XYZ file of C-alpha atoms in Angstrom:
634
model
C 0.000 0.000 0.000
C 1.237 3.469 -0.721
C 0.301 7.085 -0.626
C 1.877 9.120 -3.351
C 1.558 12.004 -5.700
C 0.607 10.290 -8.931
C 2.497 11.677 -11.919
C 1.779 11.219 -15.589
C -1.269 11.111 -17.733
C -3.756 8.522 -16.487
C -4.805 7.965 -20.069
C -1.702 5.828 -20.403
C -3.572 3.111 -18.490
C -5.556 1.048 -20.943
C -7.716 -1.952 -20.217
C -10.902 -3.559 -21.507
C -12.837 -1.469 -18.991
C -10.957 1.659 -19.966
C -10.459 1.603 -23.744
C -9.380 4.835 -25.454
C -11.276 6.440 -28.283
C -9.962 6.022 -31.826
C -10.170 7.623 -35.242
C -11.473 11.136 -35.810
C -13.041 11.446 -32.320
C -9.693 10.580 -30.761
C -7.910 13.234 -32.819
C -10.536 15.807 -31.858
C -10.132 14.917 -28.189
C -6.340 15.163 -28.448
C -6.682 18.604 -29.985
C -9.104 19.670 -27.237
C -6.674 18.385 -24.625
C -3.805 20.378 -26.138
C -5.913 23.537 -26.327
C -6.959 23.175 -22.686
C -3.319 22.569 -21.761
C -2.216 25.791 -23.460
C -5.100 27.748 -21.891
C -3.955 26.673 -18.435
C -0.154 26.400 -18.701
C 0.725 29.630 -20.509
C -1.139 32.049 -18.208
C -0.141 30.055 -15.100
C 3.566 30.285 -15.929
C 3.249 34.003 -16.672
C 1.416 34.489 -13.369
C 4.358 32.996 -11.439
C 6.665 35.509 -13.140
C 4.217 38.345 -12.452
C 3.958 37.446 -8.747
C 7.743 37.478 -8.368
C 7.993 40.830 -10.157
C 5.156 42.485 -8.221
C 6.340 41.380 -4.782
C 10.005 42.188 -5.480
C 9.034 45.654 -6.688
C 7.077 46.085 -3.469
C 10.140 45.201 -1.367
C 12.408 47.554 -3.337
C 9.930 50.410 -3.192
C 9.302 50.071 0.546
C 12.768 49.248 1.850
C 15.075 50.968 -0.662
C 13.015 53.924 -1.925
C 10.958 54.313 1.289
C 7.776 54.779 -0.743
C 5.459 51.777 -0.207
C 3.288 50.737 -3.119
C -0.192 50.454 -1.606
C -1.545 48.340 -4.454
C 0.998 45.502 -4.218
C -0.975 43.239 -1.876
C -4.187 43.629 -3.860
C -2.500 42.852 -7.174
C -0.658 39.892 -5.637
C -3.893 38.539 -4.153
C -5.778 38.954 -7.431
C -3.088 37.141 -9.416
C -2.677 34.477 -6.722
C -6.225 33.089 -6.881
C -5.930 32.794 -10.668
C -2.583 31.025 -10.248
C -4.157 28.547 -7.814
C -7.072 27.652 -10.071
C -4.997 27.419 -13.243
C -2.345 25.396 -11.397
C -5.063 23.046 -10.137
C -6.234 22.588 -13.731
C -2.689 21.739 -14.868
C -2.339 19.225 -12.020
C -5.682 17.654 -12.947
C -4.694 17.332 -16.610
C -1.390 15.727 -15.611
C -3.025 13.430 -13.077
C -0.751 14.838 -10.354
C -3.222 15.817 -7.642
C -2.294 14.256 -4.307
C -4.062 10.955 -3.773
C -3.760 7.615 -2.027
C -3.178 4.717 -4.390
C -3.350 1.886 -1.862
C -5.979 -0.203 -3.647
C -5.172 1.104 -7.106
C -1.590 -0.182 -6.969
C -2.675 -3.637 -5.858
C -5.439 -3.982 -8.444
C -4.989 -5.651 -11.811
C -5.030 -3.650 -15.060
C -8.807 -3.964 -15.516
C -9.655 -2.856 -11.985
C -7.041 -0.126 -12.150
C -8.944 1.319 -15.073
C -12.149 1.161 -13.047
C -10.525 3.041 -10.160
C -9.269 5.739 -12.529
C -12.768 6.067 -13.981
C -14.329 6.348 -10.511
C -11.775 8.998 -9.503
C -12.543 11.078 -12.596
C -16.325 10.781 -12.176
C -16.096 11.699 -8.469
C -14.011 14.767 -9.305
C -16.509 15.792 -11.986
C -19.398 15.312 -9.559
C -17.855 17.751 -7.068
C -16.996 20.256 -9.771
C -20.541 20.109 -11.152
C -21.995 20.660 -7.668
C -19.871 23.742 -6.937
C -19.811 25.336 -10.405
C -22.964 27.416 -9.956
C -22.240 28.386 -6.301
C -18.798 29.553 -7.473
C -20.434 31.680 -10.153
C -22.896 33.065 -7.597
C -20.021 33.861 -5.231
C -18.158 35.737 -7.987
C -21.355 37.637 -8.853
C -21.793 38.747 -5.248
C -18.157 39.849 -5.074
C -18.886 42.239 -7.953
C -20.461 44.500 -5.321
C -17.123 44.758 -3.489
C -14.535 47.284 -4.668
C -10.816 46.817 -4.089
C -9.780 50.085 -2.383
C -6.280 50.513 -3.818
C -6.996 49.366 -7.369
C -10.554 50.792 -7.428
C -11.881 47.822 -9.396
C -14.513 45.220 -8.668
C -13.456 42.182 -6.639
C -15.226 40.097 -9.290
C -11.982 40.272 -11.308
C -10.404 38.237 -8.549
C -13.335 35.994 -7.584
C -14.009 35.043 -11.221
C -10.969 32.763 -11.008
C -13.029 30.232 -9.047
C -15.787 29.549 -11.615
C -13.320 29.906 -14.497
C -10.951 27.340 -12.981
C -13.792 24.959 -12.118
C -15.174 25.095 -15.672
C -11.683 24.524 -17.094
C -11.152 21.436 -14.920
C -14.658 20.217 -15.780
C -13.820 20.382 -19.484
C -10.554 18.537 -18.858
C -12.463 15.863 -16.950
C -14.948 15.403 -19.772
C -12.106 15.108 -22.299
C -10.380 12.561 -20.060
C -13.557 10.494 -19.694
C -14.202 10.411 -23.418
C -10.541 9.676 -24.182
C -9.915 6.908 -21.668
C -13.179 4.989 -21.375
C -15.698 3.441 -23.702
C -19.057 5.149 -24.001
C -20.647 2.215 -22.213
C -18.274 2.536 -19.279
C -18.901 6.284 -19.091
C -22.660 5.800 -19.101
C -22.456 3.098 -16.418
C -20.198 5.296 -14.254
C -22.502 8.296 -14.581
C -25.576 6.178 -13.818
C -23.846 4.715 -10.770
C -22.896 8.198 -9.586
C -26.481 9.376 -10.132
C -27.843 6.371 -8.252
C -25.602 7.096 -5.255
C -26.602 10.770 -5.271
C -30.283 9.868 -5.624
C -30.065 7.374 -2.792
C -28.509 9.961 -0.495
C -31.194 12.498 -1.391
C -33.880 9.904 -0.655
C -32.270 9.257 2.741
C -32.106 12.973 3.576
C -34.865 12.838 6.253
C -33.056 9.969 7.958
C -29.699 11.753 7.759
C -31.104 14.936 9.277
C -32.233 12.960 12.328
C -28.755 11.524 12.931
C -27.296 14.797 14.256
C -23.519 14.779 14.769
C -23.355 11.118 13.778
C -23.312 12.516 10.246
C -19.807 13.791 10.928
C -18.585 10.196 11.191
C -20.636 9.149 8.188
C -19.420 11.898 5.854
C -16.008 12.983 7.168
C -14.734 9.555 8.215
C -16.661 6.948 6.255
C -17.317 8.838 3.017
C -13.920 10.556 2.914
C -12.186 7.293 3.779
C -13.874 5.381 0.968
C -13.094 8.093 -1.573
C -9.439 8.408 -0.574
C -8.870 4.645 -0.480
C -10.536 4.425 -3.886
C -7.928 6.738 -5.387
C -9.989 9.940 -5.559
C -7.630 12.940 -5.094
C -7.648 14.275 -1.535
C -8.927 17.742 -2.479
C -11.941 16.352 -4.338
C -12.635 13.828 -1.554
C -12.761 16.630 1.022
C -14.901 18.761 -1.268
C -17.453 16.030 -2.003
C -17.831 15.127 1.669
C -18.288 18.765 2.680
C -20.854 19.561 -0.011
C -22.721 16.331 0.712
C -22.791 16.984 4.447
C -24.016 20.561 4.153
C -26.527 19.869 1.381
C -28.126 16.808 2.946
C -27.981 17.476 6.676
C -28.042 21.272 7.091
C -29.716 24.318 5.575
C -26.390 26.034 4.831
C -26.101 27.104 1.165
C -23.107 25.773 -0.750
C -21.999 29.298 -1.637
C -20.819 29.654 1.966
C -18.373 26.790 1.455
C -17.040 28.487 -1.678
C -16.405 31.589 0.396
C -14.541 29.561 3.030
C -12.498 27.817 0.333
C -11.587 31.141 -1.217
C -10.579 32.551 2.148
C -8.542 29.488 3.090
C -6.499 28.917 -0.029
C -5.913 32.509 -1.130
C -4.505 33.890 2.120
C -1.607 36.081 1.021
C 0.826 34.288 3.351
C 0.314 31.143 1.263
C 1.704 32.924 -1.784
C 5.052 31.835 -0.344
C 4.194 28.257 -1.424
C 4.610 28.659 -5.210
C 7.472 31.119 -4.819
C 9.523 28.839 -2.563
C 8.747 25.870 -4.821
C 10.164 27.854 -7.748
C 13.173 28.869 -5.643
C 13.852 25.196 -4.906
C 13.899 24.448 -8.625
C 16.277 27.347 -9.230
C 18.872 26.171 -6.710
C 18.988 22.783 -8.376
C 19.202 24.435 -11.805
C 22.072 26.746 -10.806
C 24.161 24.050 -9.015
C 23.979 25.893 -5.687
C 22.964 22.686 -3.926
C 25.782 20.759 -5.591
C 28.296 23.327 -4.334
C 27.104 22.906 -0.745
C 27.219 19.119 -1.002
C 30.765 19.214 -2.373
C 31.969 21.410 0.495
C 30.396 19.162 3.123
C 31.813 16.115 1.384
C 35.343 17.535 1.494
C 34.870 18.524 5.136
C 33.351 15.284 6.489
C 33.959 12.642 3.853
C 36.981 11.134 5.645
C 34.910 10.089 8.688
C 33.381 6.623 8.959
C 29.974 6.969 7.291
C 31.066 10.499 6.396
C 28.774 10.923 3.415
C 25.808 10.044 5.608
C 26.713 13.071 7.745
C 26.999 15.067 4.527
C 23.482 13.985 3.547
C 22.104 15.084 6.927
C 23.875 18.452 6.794
C 23.094 19.103 3.133
C 19.380 18.454 3.620
C 19.388 20.881 6.559
C 21.017 23.612 4.488
C 18.954 23.058 1.346
C 15.734 23.004 3.382
C 16.619 26.510 4.458
C 16.482 27.572 0.822
C 13.637 25.810 -0.945
C 11.076 24.999 1.757
C 9.721 22.087 -0.334
C 10.811 18.571 0.599
C 10.606 17.088 -2.889
C 12.802 19.940 -4.166
C 15.246 19.413 -1.284
C 15.674 15.697 -1.974
C 15.892 16.240 -5.723
C 18.664 18.796 -5.196
C 20.786 16.672 -2.833
C 20.349 13.013 -3.786
C 21.592 13.130 -7.411
C 24.703 15.001 -6.288
C 25.530 12.650 -3.415
C 24.181 9.153 -4.050
C 26.579 8.080 -6.848
C 29.592 8.780 -4.598
C 27.932 6.987 -1.665
C 27.372 3.919 -3.853
C 31.007 3.964 -4.962
C 32.032 3.912 -1.295
C 29.942 0.804 -0.650
C 26.827 2.308 0.951
C 23.758 0.089 0.960
C 21.102 1.314 -1.485
C 18.242 0.663 0.934
C 20.021 2.431 3.791
C 20.670 5.463 1.586
C 16.979 5.632 0.704
C 15.958 5.302 4.363
C 18.329 8.056 5.474
C 17.157 10.354 2.655
C 13.538 9.914 3.799
C 14.537 10.434 7.438
C 16.372 13.670 6.636
C 13.236 14.859 4.859
C 11.332 14.431 8.123
C 14.217 15.909 10.148
C 14.167 19.194 8.251
C 10.397 19.855 8.291
C 10.848 22.747 10.748
C 13.827 24.358 9.018
C 12.690 27.698 7.557
C 11.237 28.466 5.098
C 9.093 25.373 5.728
C 5.821 25.442 3.795
C 4.112 23.670 6.697
C 5.245 26.410 9.106
C 3.870 29.015 6.712
C 0.568 27.136 6.610
C 0.384 26.917 10.396
C 0.999 30.630 10.643
C -1.755 31.347 8.124
C -4.427 29.233 9.853
C -3.561 29.979 13.492
C -2.285 33.568 13.396
C 1.111 32.686 14.896
C 3.971 34.955 13.776
C 5.794 33.471 10.771
C 9.024 35.162 11.926
C 8.711 33.447 15.337
C 8.078 30.077 13.681
C 11.104 30.540 11.421
C 13.279 31.399 14.415
C 11.932 28.510 16.472
C 12.372 25.898 13.746
C 16.161 26.036 13.457
C 17.282 24.410 16.731
C 14.770 21.497 16.682
C 16.097 20.628 13.226
C 19.610 20.560 14.685
C 18.438 18.307 17.553
C 16.949 15.792 15.123
C 20.079 16.011 12.943
C 22.200 15.132 16.005
C 19.919 12.179 16.759
C 20.351 10.877 13.215
C 24.081 11.583 13.385
C 24.409 9.513 16.566
C 22.679 6.606 14.867
C 24.930 6.923 11.818
C 28.030 7.006 14.081
C 26.892 3.930 16.016
C 26.122 1.945 12.865
C 29.350 2.987 11.070
C 31.385 2.019 14.136
C 29.578 -1.295 14.440
C 29.878 -2.206 10.756
C 33.449 -0.891 10.402
C 32.516 1.197 7.381
C 35.588 2.087 5.263
C 37.161 5.521 5.572
C 38.263 7.656 2.642
C 41.356 9.884 2.421
C 41.050 13.260 4.090
C 40.663 16.145 1.651
C 43.492 18.668 1.738
C 43.011 22.001 3.436
C 43.325 23.664 0.060
C 40.508 21.509 -1.352
C 38.307 22.242 1.663
C 39.036 25.974 1.419
C 38.390 26.090 -2.318
C 35.084 24.230 -2.003
C 34.087 26.573 0.837
C 34.716 29.622 -1.337
C 32.644 28.103 -4.139
C 29.843 27.177 -1.724
C 29.757 30.484 0.182
C 27.095 32.162 -2.011
C 24.890 29.090 -1.630
C 25.577 28.736 2.102
C 24.685 32.391 2.627
C 21.211 32.129 1.086
C 19.417 30.506 4.077
C 20.819 33.214 6.347
C 19.824 35.954 3.885
C 16.264 34.626 3.844
C 15.995 34.377 7.610
C 17.619 37.779 8.230
C 15.293 39.472 5.747
C 12.243 38.176 7.626
C 13.533 38.754 11.171
C 14.895 42.232 10.406
C 11.666 43.318 8.738
C 13.126 43.841 5.263
C 10.435 41.602 3.784
C 7.508 39.513 4.930
C 7.556 35.707 4.854
C 5.828 35.936 1.484
C 8.058 38.611 -0.025
C 11.326 37.088 1.155
C 10.986 34.261 -1.351
C 11.342 36.802 -4.175
C 14.602 37.999 -2.643
C 15.768 34.383 -2.651
C 14.716 33.947 -6.284
C 16.588 37.055 -7.447
C 19.614 36.045 -5.340
C 19.629 32.537 -6.843
C 19.326 33.877 -10.384
C 22.226 36.299 -9.876
C 24.345 33.591 -8.250
C 23.606 31.216 -11.104
C 24.451 33.795 -13.759
C 27.443 35.519 -12.161
C 29.017 32.989 -9.794
C 28.190 29.456 -10.913
C 27.666 30.350 -14.596
C 24.920 27.743 -14.858
C 21.515 29.010 -15.812
C 19.754 27.030 -18.519
C 17.028 29.288 -19.897
C 15.376 26.307 -21.600
C 14.510 24.877 -18.184
C 12.815 28.042 -16.920
C 9.484 27.556 -18.676
C 8.998 23.910 -17.539
C 9.984 24.982 -14.017
C 7.350 27.735 -14.044
C 4.636 25.331 -15.226
C 5.707 22.680 -12.682
C 5.612 25.327 -9.954
C 2.046 26.269 -10.879
C 0.912 22.613 -11.015
C 2.421 21.626 -7.659
C 1.192 24.809 -5.974
C -2.312 24.392 -7.380
C -2.468 20.805 -6.127
C -1.343 21.843 -2.625
C -3.506 24.943 -2.330
C -6.686 23.307 -3.629
C -6.319 20.816 -0.779
C -5.970 23.721 1.646
C -9.108 25.323 0.236
C -11.145 22.103 0.414
C -9.800 21.324 3.888
C -10.690 24.841 5.060
C -14.298 24.319 3.958
C -14.334 20.948 5.688
C -12.839 22.377 8.887
C -15.440 25.163 8.876
C -18.209 22.550 8.593
C -16.767 20.654 11.555
C -16.590 23.856 13.578
C -20.178 24.848 12.793
C -21.424 21.425 13.836
C -20.147 21.915 17.382
C -17.528 19.208 16.905
C -14.710 21.553 17.893
C -16.219 22.321 21.293
C -16.831 18.606 21.920
C -13.250 17.800 20.941
C -11.896 20.594 23.129
C -13.882 19.319 26.105
C -12.681 15.746 25.557
C -9.033 16.775 25.196
C -9.238 19.051 28.243
C -10.499 16.119 30.330
C -7.471 13.963 29.517
C -5.690 12.834 32.704
C -2.193 14.214 32.912
C -2.890 17.746 31.695
C -0.487 19.352 29.239
C 1.890 16.359 29.094
C -0.898 13.940 28.150
C -2.279 16.376 25.591
C 1.157 16.742 24.009
C 1.635 12.953 23.902
C -1.760 12.385 22.301
C -1.065 15.194 19.815
C 2.239 13.598 18.762
C 0.586 10.227 18.114
C -2.385 11.838 16.367
C -0.275 13.975 14.034
C 2.035 11.084 13.160
C -1.068 9.228 11.962
C -2.557 12.308 10.282
C 0.737 13.096 8.570
C 0.883 9.601 7.085
C -2.672 9.646 5.720
C -3.484 13.287 4.946
C -0.001 14.816 4.699
C 1.053 17.815 6.735
C -0.713 20.715 5.069
C -4.307 19.386 4.917
C -3.922 17.887 8.397
C -2.899 21.192 9.925
C -5.608 23.124 8.090
C -8.233 20.687 9.386
C -7.089 20.315 12.973
C -4.892 23.337 13.702
C -7.786 25.716 14.445
C -9.292 23.069 16.758
C -6.237 21.985 18.743
C -4.131 25.131 19.104
C -6.687 26.895 21.359
C -6.756 23.793 23.598
C -2.956 23.771 23.838
C -3.051 27.452 24.758
C -5.589 26.793 27.530
C -3.295 24.097 28.945
C -0.374 26.531 29.087
C 1.565 25.214 26.082
C 3.325 27.922 24.093
C 1.838 28.302 20.606
C 5.220 28.187 18.872
C 6.401 25.179 20.888
C 3.234 23.260 20.082
C 3.515 24.161 16.385
C 7.086 22.851 16.180
C 6.198 19.563 17.910
C 3.183 19.088 15.644
C 5.302 19.662 12.513
C 7.950 17.186 13.688
C 5.292 14.560 14.399
C 3.653 15.065 11.009
C 7.057 14.770 9.354
C 7.566 11.314 10.844
C 4.188 10.196 9.490
C 4.827 11.822 6.118
C 8.077 9.922 5.513
C 7.245 6.589 7.159
C 5.977 3.646 5.087
C 3.563 2.129 4.256
C 1.412 5.263 3.820
C 3.752 8.258 3.938
C 3.853 10.063 0.600
C 7.281 11.513 1.403
C 8.790 8.027 1.549
C 7.615 7.266 -1.975
C 8.864 10.632 -3.190
C 12.288 9.669 -1.794
C 12.031 6.314 -3.619
C 11.263 8.058 -6.910
C 14.054 10.611 -6.529
C 16.659 8.023 -5.503
C 15.331 5.513 -8.082
C 15.215 2.817 -5.436
C 12.373 0.298 -4.973
C 10.371 0.979 -1.769
C 11.020 -2.531 -0.456
C 14.778 -1.860 -0.281
C 14.443 0.817 2.362
C 11.685 -0.579 4.574
C 13.900 -2.728 6.772
C 16.315 0.165 7.326
C 13.990 3.105 7.850
C 12.503 2.075 11.184
C 15.698 2.659 13.128
C 15.890 6.172 11.670
C 12.232 6.851 12.444
C 12.801 5.647 16.023
C 15.685 8.116 16.293
C 13.467 10.932 14.987
C 10.697 9.957 17.408
C 13.147 10.150 20.314
C 14.249 13.592 19.129
C 10.619 14.742 18.846
C 9.903 13.604 22.412
C 12.996 15.510 23.570
C 11.829 18.693 21.810
C 8.350 18.253 23.313
C 9.759 17.750 26.812
C 12.115 20.758 26.659
C 10.184 23.840 25.445
C 13.338 25.965 25.457
C 14.570 24.133 22.334
C 11.691 25.738 20.427
C 11.252 29.005 22.294
C 14.693 29.827 23.686
C 15.645 32.219 20.902
C 12.312 33.956 20.473
C 12.243 37.704 21.160
C 10.766 38.441 24.570
């Protein structure tokens, strides 16, 4: 069983139950698919460029010219919602929305085609249900005027119905391209029968009260996710079904909550840091850091394992995206590790463990998300995340030392001082970037959102002037990939925000708070339960949707029990990181497998010792609040 981000066009899967169209209809569908791809990819890539330009101009104007541009935030927000929806459309067309493929991977070719068909029909069902409410929401926003730009907010809100219609068209093209007409008709009839049955049971459902929460948000969501339906669409279907069938709340309210949740300006850091991560790989900045660490530590027993731990810590401070971190470090380091006799499975396990270790290292996207949904200072979270990452790195380093000593791993010749010094000089511009990013936020030069643009400009200049590696042909694919990944992440946040709002309105949050407050053992018991809960949530839902769903519910309880907000946030992120990178469910583990090109089975027997080391480090951080809060401004 696995949880992963499925890449590639699902139309590649052919089976008797999922036969593609042929002849003239097939050519027409291929043309429609290409047109829809251009309509989504070209503006999305240009929007990433526009966001970088707008925010960087805002920083220059405010900090250098001392004349703030009052329209920057409004323009950035307007462009951002369009970027999210177009990026979501690109991800849908590529089949790269986050999903669990537990049953899909185990099924034979025929059943795999059925699962793909069900996932597409379920996504279309949700899109069809929210298309008109999204249009109604955009129409109502026409009455609101943006103060700085003096234009209607409908220009911004129109992104929601436009994006939904675009994805709907892509879904229809996919259905007609991948399945026979008979299969499509059967799937649509089955979907209609399920919907009709639920409508017929509406009086019964309304009498169930809060039991509907289990039915829709546990049972229904669980079935959809296990069936391979993307997480965002699973959340959306459950929320719309719950509100439509058991309450009198209009669906337009959910659209408003989705819009509010996924378009918070702080979250604009997500696509910008994703793009920054791609730039550091493109410009060889990560390779320079790895080479310096290799020269410095390579002579120790298991030295390159220490290099992997340190390099992931440093790169995490640049990109903020774990997939980008691993993709930057592993290709530069793994060939040398293999030449020195390292076990392929152990390398994979350590790569996954370092992904979990560095979850709190700024600019972590999960920390940015926590700040956006809980109101905690992003600067405080960035400051607090550094030392816990070091603690977990030391825990992994101790395990590496013990295993290298026990196995008598071979040593390599010590690099000369001249080689170490030369590699340090080459790596200095790259090593400085994490500190530039952190200093810019802490010193007030730029916000957590704007600072990513400083990093992007810095990386581009370093690539052009210092490393002389900047392949312009890779820029456009990187921009499109940035939009697709960001759209997939942020659509989950939007759907999870609507779902969390539904849970809150039902009274579930107050019931949960009361139950957690009654736990014997007070703050210590609450922290222990939170660690276990977020390890499980991180493995199934991933960090970002889990924190959007449960952050607003649990952080007030932690505060009532006297737990510092920042301390609790750091512990929660560490716990989710363990779940995210632990098999059999953790999507991060399978990302590490793909990046290292190692079968998942090779690393399973090795990874548990590393996860145990990370768990011990997490408990230590939870037990000693100073590790998280000691350097915060008082």
